[in-house]
Amino acid sequence: MRKKLIAGNWKMNGSVAANEALVEGLLAGIGTPVCQVGLCVPSVYLAQCQALVAGSVIELGAQDVSQHERGAFTGEVSCAMLKEFGVRYCLVGHSERRQYHFETDAVVAAKAQRALACGITPIVCVGETLAEREAGKTEEVVKRQLAAVIHANGHCISEIVVAYEPIWAIGTGKTASSEQAQQVHAVLRSQLQAASNQAGRIQILYGGSMNAANAAQLLAQPDIDGGLVGGAALKASEFLSIIACTH
Ligand code: PGA
């Protein structure tokens, strides 16, 4: 049985004071959740958040990483650097990185490979645009995105986490219905199964306007193993309610 994972993606939000209040709020109410919990924070706050979550059930994540090991890559952060701050997870290929930073499937696959080599679990994000969905291309797009990561990572693929995030649902308040999400998750699951006999343990998260009101229904689907939560991860009570839906 796969454990569920609820991962917050703070995106480019937060401040030293706000992070402290948010994490303290989470720690005050989190108890002993049945799911795993991660927070993907801006890299400048990793040290602060490492100290804030120390000794708790919350694990730390980054939002991006360089595909290179080290060297002349101004502004980039390496996996080894993330490791120094206790990072367990790293988002790779978030649609905002693909869209605003022109990350290709090959770059995303290389980032996942680098993370795995360092012992960081990459949360590989895939998802279609509204135009692609309307053109009936959802499966084709997500399978192409995942195939690049499978191809680059071979038998290590069972160590990744996948996040299906339909781009039209991110930050828009429009959630995929639980049936729509489950349908894509099942496609991704069978693609992973074809690549690895360990695919049954890979967590496939749903992301895109997940909140306290819709989480239970999404998380009840057989192939939805958790959530990647943006906006709703910025309020302790809302994020805690989503975590509680995994019971
Ligand atoms: P959202 O973001 O929950 O605000 O839609 C999710 C994400 O982009 O990871």
mmCIF file of N, CA, C and O in Angstrom, residues 169-218:
data_model
loop_
_atom_site.group_PDB
_atom_site.id
_atom_site.type_symbol
_atom_site.label_atom_id
_atom_site.label_comp_id
_atom_site.label_asym_id
_atom_site.label_seq_id
_atom_site.Cartn_x
_atom_site.Cartn_y
_atom_site.Cartn_z
ATOM 1 N N ALA A 169 -5.557 24.121 -14.329
ATOM 2 C CA ALA A 169 -6.101 24.050 -12.963
ATOM 3 C C ALA A 169 -5.187 24.710 -11.940
ATOM 4 O O ALA A 169 -5.554 24.862 -10.779
ATOM 5 N N ILE A 170 -3.988 25.118 -12.381
ATOM 6 C CA ILE A 170 -3.019 25.658 -11.414
ATOM 7 C C ILE A 170 -3.320 27.121 -11.109
ATOM 8 O O ILE A 170 -3.301 27.962 -12.011
ATOM 9 N N GLY A 171 -3.609 27.375 -9.848
ATOM 10 C CA GLY A 171 -3.814 28.752 -9.395
ATOM 11 C C GLY A 171 -5.061 29.405 -9.975
ATOM 12 O O GLY A 171 -5.253 30.618 -9.853
ATOM 13 N N THR A 172 -5.915 28.628 -10.608
ATOM 14 C CA THR A 172 -7.086 29.196 -11.276
ATOM 15 C C THR A 172 -8.364 28.976 -10.494
ATOM 16 O O THR A 172 -9.392 29.561 -10.814
ATOM 17 N N GLY A 173 -8.295 28.089 -9.491
ATOM 18 C CA GLY A 173 -9.519 27.744 -8.771
ATOM 19 C C GLY A 173 -10.318 26.679 -9.509
ATOM 20 O O GLY A 173 -11.329 26.197 -9.015
ATOM 21 N N LYS A 174 -9.889 26.324 -10.714
ATOM 22 C CA LYS A 174 -10.559 25.253 -11.475
ATOM 23 C C LYS A 174 -9.824 23.952 -11.190
ATOM 24 O O LYS A 174 -8.666 23.796 -11.565
ATOM 25 N N THR A 175 -10.485 23.036 -10.513
ATOM 26 C CA THR A 175 -9.824 21.756 -10.235
ATOM 27 C C THR A 175 -10.270 20.748 -11.275
ATOM 28 O O THR A 175 -11.415 20.784 -11.716
ATOM 29 N N ALA A 176 -9.392 19.831 -11.623
ATOM 30 C CA ALA A 176 -9.847 18.699 -12.430
ATOM 31 C C ALA A 176 -10.823 17.921 -11.559
ATOM 32 O O ALA A 176 -10.642 17.842 -10.347
ATOM 33 N N SER A 177 -11.857 17.372 -12.163
ATOM 34 C CA SER A 177 -12.760 16.536 -11.367
ATOM 35 C C SER A 177 -11.972 15.302 -10.934
ATOM 36 O O SER A 177 -10.958 14.956 -11.556
ATOM 37 N N SER A 178 -12.452 14.639 -9.892
ATOM 38 C CA SER A 178 -11.698 13.481 -9.423
ATOM 39 C C SER A 178 -11.649 12.408 -10.519
ATOM 40 O O SER A 178 -10.662 11.696 -10.644
ATOM 41 N N GLU A 179 -12.694 12.332 -11.355
ATOM 42 C CA GLU A 179 -12.691 11.343 -12.455
ATOM 43 C C GLU A 179 -11.648 11.722 -13.505
ATOM 44 O O GLU A 179 -10.900 10.877 -13.991
ATOM 45 N N GLN A 180 -11.607 13.021 -13.850
ATOM 46 C CA GLN A 180 -10.615 13.471 -14.846
ATOM 47 C C GLN A 180 -9.193 13.188 -14.348
ATOM 48 O O GLN A 180 -8.343 12.719 -15.095
ATOM 49 N N ALA A 181 -8.964 13.499 -13.086
ATOM 50 C CA ALA A 181 -7.624 13.300 -12.538
ATOM 51 C C ALA A 181 -7.290 11.818 -12.482
ATOM 52 O O ALA A 181 -6.229 11.402 -12.944
ATOM 53 N N GLN A 182 -8.218 11.010 -11.960
ATOM 54 C CA GLN A 182 -7.967 9.571 -11.856
ATOM 55 C C GLN A 182 -7.645 8.964 -13.219
ATOM 56 O O GLN A 182 -6.758 8.114 -13.341
ATOM 57 N N GLN A 183 -8.354 9.417 -14.235
ATOM 58 C CA GLN A 183 -8.138 8.882 -15.585
ATOM 59 C C GLN A 183 -6.686 9.092 -16.032
ATOM 60 O O GLN A 183 -6.039 8.185 -16.536
ATOM 61 N N VAL A 184 -6.172 10.300 -15.798
ATOM 62 C CA VAL A 184 -4.785 10.580 -16.201
ATOM 63 C C VAL A 184 -3.813 9.825 -15.290
ATOM 64 O O VAL A 184 -2.806 9.279 -15.757
ATOM 65 N N HIS A 185 -4.115 9.771 -14.011
ATOM 66 C CA HIS A 185 -3.234 9.038 -13.084
ATOM 67 C C HIS A 185 -3.120 7.569 -13.493
ATOM 68 O O HIS A 185 -2.045 6.980 -13.406
ATOM 69 N N ALA A 186 -4.234 6.990 -13.936
ATOM 70 C CA ALA A 186 -4.207 5.581 -14.345
ATOM 71 C C ALA A 186 -3.323 5.408 -15.582
ATOM 72 O O ALA A 186 -2.583 4.423 -15.699
ATOM 73 N N VAL A 187 -3.374 6.371 -16.484
ATOM 74 C CA VAL A 187 -2.523 6.328 -17.680
ATOM 75 C C VAL A 187 -1.049 6.384 -17.256
ATOM 76 O O VAL A 187 -0.213 5.610 -17.739
ATOM 77 N N LEU A 188 -0.747 7.290 -16.351
ATOM 78 C CA LEU A 188 0.640 7.437 -15.888
ATOM 79 C C LEU A 188 1.090 6.167 -15.156
ATOM 80 O O LEU A 188 2.213 5.705 -15.327
ATOM 81 N N ARG A 189 0.189 5.631 -14.356
ATOM 82 C CA ARG A 189 0.534 4.402 -13.616
ATOM 83 C C ARG A 189 0.886 3.285 -14.590
ATOM 84 O O ARG A 189 1.887 2.596 -14.412
ATOM 85 N N SER A 190 0.079 3.119 -15.640
ATOM 86 C CA SER A 190 0.385 1.985 -16.527
ATOM 87 C C SER A 190 1.657 2.256 -17.314
ATOM 88 O O SER A 190 2.423 1.331 -17.607
ATOM 89 N N GLN A 191 1.934 3.510 -17.616
ATOM 90 C CA GLN A 191 3.207 3.830 -18.282
ATOM 91 C C GLN A 191 4.389 3.473 -17.359
ATOM 92 O O GLN A 191 5.397 2.918 -17.810
ATOM 93 N N LEU A 192 4.248 3.766 -16.081
ATOM 94 C CA LEU A 192 5.316 3.448 -15.126
ATOM 95 C C LEU A 192 5.449 1.935 -14.959
ATOM 96 O O LEU A 192 6.557 1.405 -14.857
ATOM 97 N N GLN A 193 4.294 1.264 -14.967
ATOM 98 C CA GLN A 193 4.312 -0.198 -14.805
ATOM 99 C C GLN A 193 5.034 -0.884 -15.958
ATOM 100 O O GLN A 193 5.736 -1.870 -15.757
ATOM 101 N N ALA A 194 4.877 -0.310 -17.141
ATOM 102 C CA ALA A 194 5.552 -0.887 -18.305
ATOM 103 C C ALA A 194 7.066 -0.708 -18.197
ATOM 104 O O ALA A 194 7.841 -1.448 -18.801
ATOM 105 N N ALA A 195 7.479 0.306 -17.406
ATOM 106 C CA ALA A 195 8.910 0.602 -17.301
ATOM 107 C C ALA A 195 9.570 -0.083 -16.115
ATOM 108 O O ALA A 195 10.783 -0.275 -16.106
ATOM 109 N N SER A 196 8.794 -0.418 -15.097
ATOM 110 C CA SER A 196 9.398 -0.957 -13.878
ATOM 111 C C SER A 196 8.416 -1.864 -13.157
ATOM 112 O O SER A 196 7.238 -1.512 -13.001
ATOM 113 N N ASN A 197 8.922 -2.996 -12.683
ATOM 114 C CA ASN A 197 8.022 -3.870 -11.918
ATOM 115 C C ASN A 197 7.831 -3.367 -10.490
ATOM 116 O O ASN A 197 7.098 -3.951 -9.715
ATOM 117 N N GLN A 198 8.501 -2.267 -10.158
ATOM 118 C CA GLN A 198 8.331 -1.632 -8.834
ATOM 119 C C GLN A 198 7.370 -0.441 -8.907
ATOM 120 O O GLN A 198 7.243 0.325 -7.948
ATOM 121 N N ALA A 199 6.715 -0.258 -10.041
ATOM 122 C CA ALA A 199 5.927 0.965 -10.252
ATOM 123 C C ALA A 199 4.773 1.103 -9.268
ATOM 124 O O ALA A 199 4.304 2.217 -9.020
ATOM 125 N N GLY A 200 4.362 -0.011 -8.703
ATOM 126 C CA GLY A 200 3.251 0.047 -7.762
ATOM 127 C C GLY A 200 3.546 0.896 -6.541
ATOM 128 O O GLY A 200 2.641 1.356 -5.856
ATOM 129 N N ARG A 201 4.821 1.142 -6.273
ATOM 130 C CA ARG A 201 5.139 1.960 -5.088
ATOM 131 C C ARG A 201 5.316 3.436 -5.412
ATOM 132 O O ARG A 201 5.526 4.254 -4.519
ATOM 133 N N ILE A 202 5.261 3.794 -6.686
ATOM 134 C CA ILE A 202 5.487 5.207 -7.044
ATOM 135 C C ILE A 202 4.255 6.045 -6.684
ATOM 136 O O ILE A 202 3.141 5.733 -7.082
ATOM 137 N N GLN A 203 4.492 7.101 -5.928
ATOM 138 C CA GLN A 203 3.383 7.988 -5.567
ATOM 139 C C GLN A 203 3.101 8.943 -6.732
ATOM 140 O O GLN A 203 4.018 9.577 -7.252
ATOM 141 N N ILE A 204 1.836 9.016 -7.111
ATOM 142 C CA ILE A 204 1.433 9.969 -8.155
ATOM 143 C C ILE A 204 0.497 10.987 -7.496
ATOM 144 O O ILE A 204 -0.606 10.646 -7.058
ATOM 145 N N LEU A 205 0.990 12.220 -7.396
ATOM 146 C CA LEU A 205 0.240 13.281 -6.716
ATOM 147 C C LEU A 205 -0.620 14.035 -7.728
ATOM 148 O O LEU A 205 -0.265 14.134 -8.898
ATOM 149 N N TYR A 206 -1.692 14.617 -7.239
ATOM 150 C CA TYR A 206 -2.469 15.544 -8.069
ATOM 151 C C TYR A 206 -2.175 16.966 -7.597
ATOM 152 O O TYR A 206 -2.084 17.221 -6.389
ATOM 153 N N GLY A 207 -2.038 17.873 -8.537
ATOM 154 C CA GLY A 207 -1.878 19.287 -8.174
ATOM 155 C C GLY A 207 -2.691 20.166 -9.107
ATOM 156 O O GLY A 207 -2.860 19.843 -10.287
ATOM 157 N N GLY A 208 -3.176 21.276 -8.571
ATOM 158 C CA GLY A 208 -3.994 22.207 -9.356
ATOM 159 C C GLY A 208 -5.229 22.564 -8.557
ATOM 160 O O GLY A 208 -6.223 21.845 -8.585
ATOM 161 N N SER A 209 -5.099 23.667 -7.799
ATOM 162 C CA SER A 209 -6.209 24.177 -6.988
ATOM 163 C C SER A 209 -6.763 23.144 -6.007
ATOM 164 O O SER A 209 -7.951 23.133 -5.703
ATOM 165 N N MET A 210 -5.897 22.274 -5.492
ATOM 166 C CA MET A 210 -6.359 21.380 -4.429
ATOM 167 C C MET A 210 -6.567 22.226 -3.175
ATOM 168 O O MET A 210 -5.760 23.101 -2.866
ATOM 169 N N ASN A 211 -7.667 21.974 -2.487
ATOM 170 C CA ASN A 211 -7.933 22.737 -1.261
ATOM 171 C C ASN A 211 -8.685 21.856 -0.266
ATOM 172 O O ASN A 211 -8.953 20.683 -0.542
ATOM 173 N N ALA A 212 -9.017 22.443 0.870
ATOM 174 C CA ALA A 212 -9.646 21.659 1.938
ATOM 175 C C ALA A 212 -11.000 21.106 1.492
ATOM 176 O O ALA A 212 -11.433 20.058 1.957
ATOM 177 N N ALA A 213 -11.657 21.805 0.563
ATOM 178 C CA ALA A 213 -13.002 21.377 0.154
ATOM 179 C C ALA A 213 -12.968 20.237 -0.870
ATOM 180 O O ALA A 213 -13.878 19.415 -0.908
ATOM 181 N N ASN A 214 -11.964 20.200 -1.718
ATOM 182 C CA ASN A 214 -11.985 19.170 -2.780
ATOM 183 C C ASN A 214 -10.986 18.028 -2.551
ATOM 184 O O ASN A 214 -10.971 17.051 -3.298
ATOM 185 N N ALA A 215 -10.138 18.160 -1.523
ATOM 186 C CA ALA A 215 -9.057 17.184 -1.360
ATOM 187 C C ALA A 215 -9.565 15.768 -1.090
ATOM 188 O O ALA A 215 -9.062 14.803 -1.667
ATOM 189 N N ALA A 216 -10.578 15.635 -0.249
ATOM 190 C CA ALA A 216 -11.021 14.289 0.152
ATOM 191 C C ALA A 216 -11.436 13.474 -1.062
ATOM 192 O O ALA A 216 -11.058 12.308 -1.198
ATOM 193 N N GLN A 217 -12.186 14.100 -1.947
ATOM 194 C CA GLN A 217 -12.680 13.366 -3.117
ATOM 195 C C GLN A 217 -11.542 12.971 -4.059
ATOM 196 O O GLN A 217 -11.506 11.865 -4.585
ATOM 197 N N LEU A 218 -10.618 13.907 -4.243
ATOM 198 C CA LEU A 218 -9.471 13.597 -5.111
ATOM 199 C C LEU A 218 -8.634 12.476 -4.498
ATOM 200 O O LEU A 218 -8.251 11.529 -5.182
#
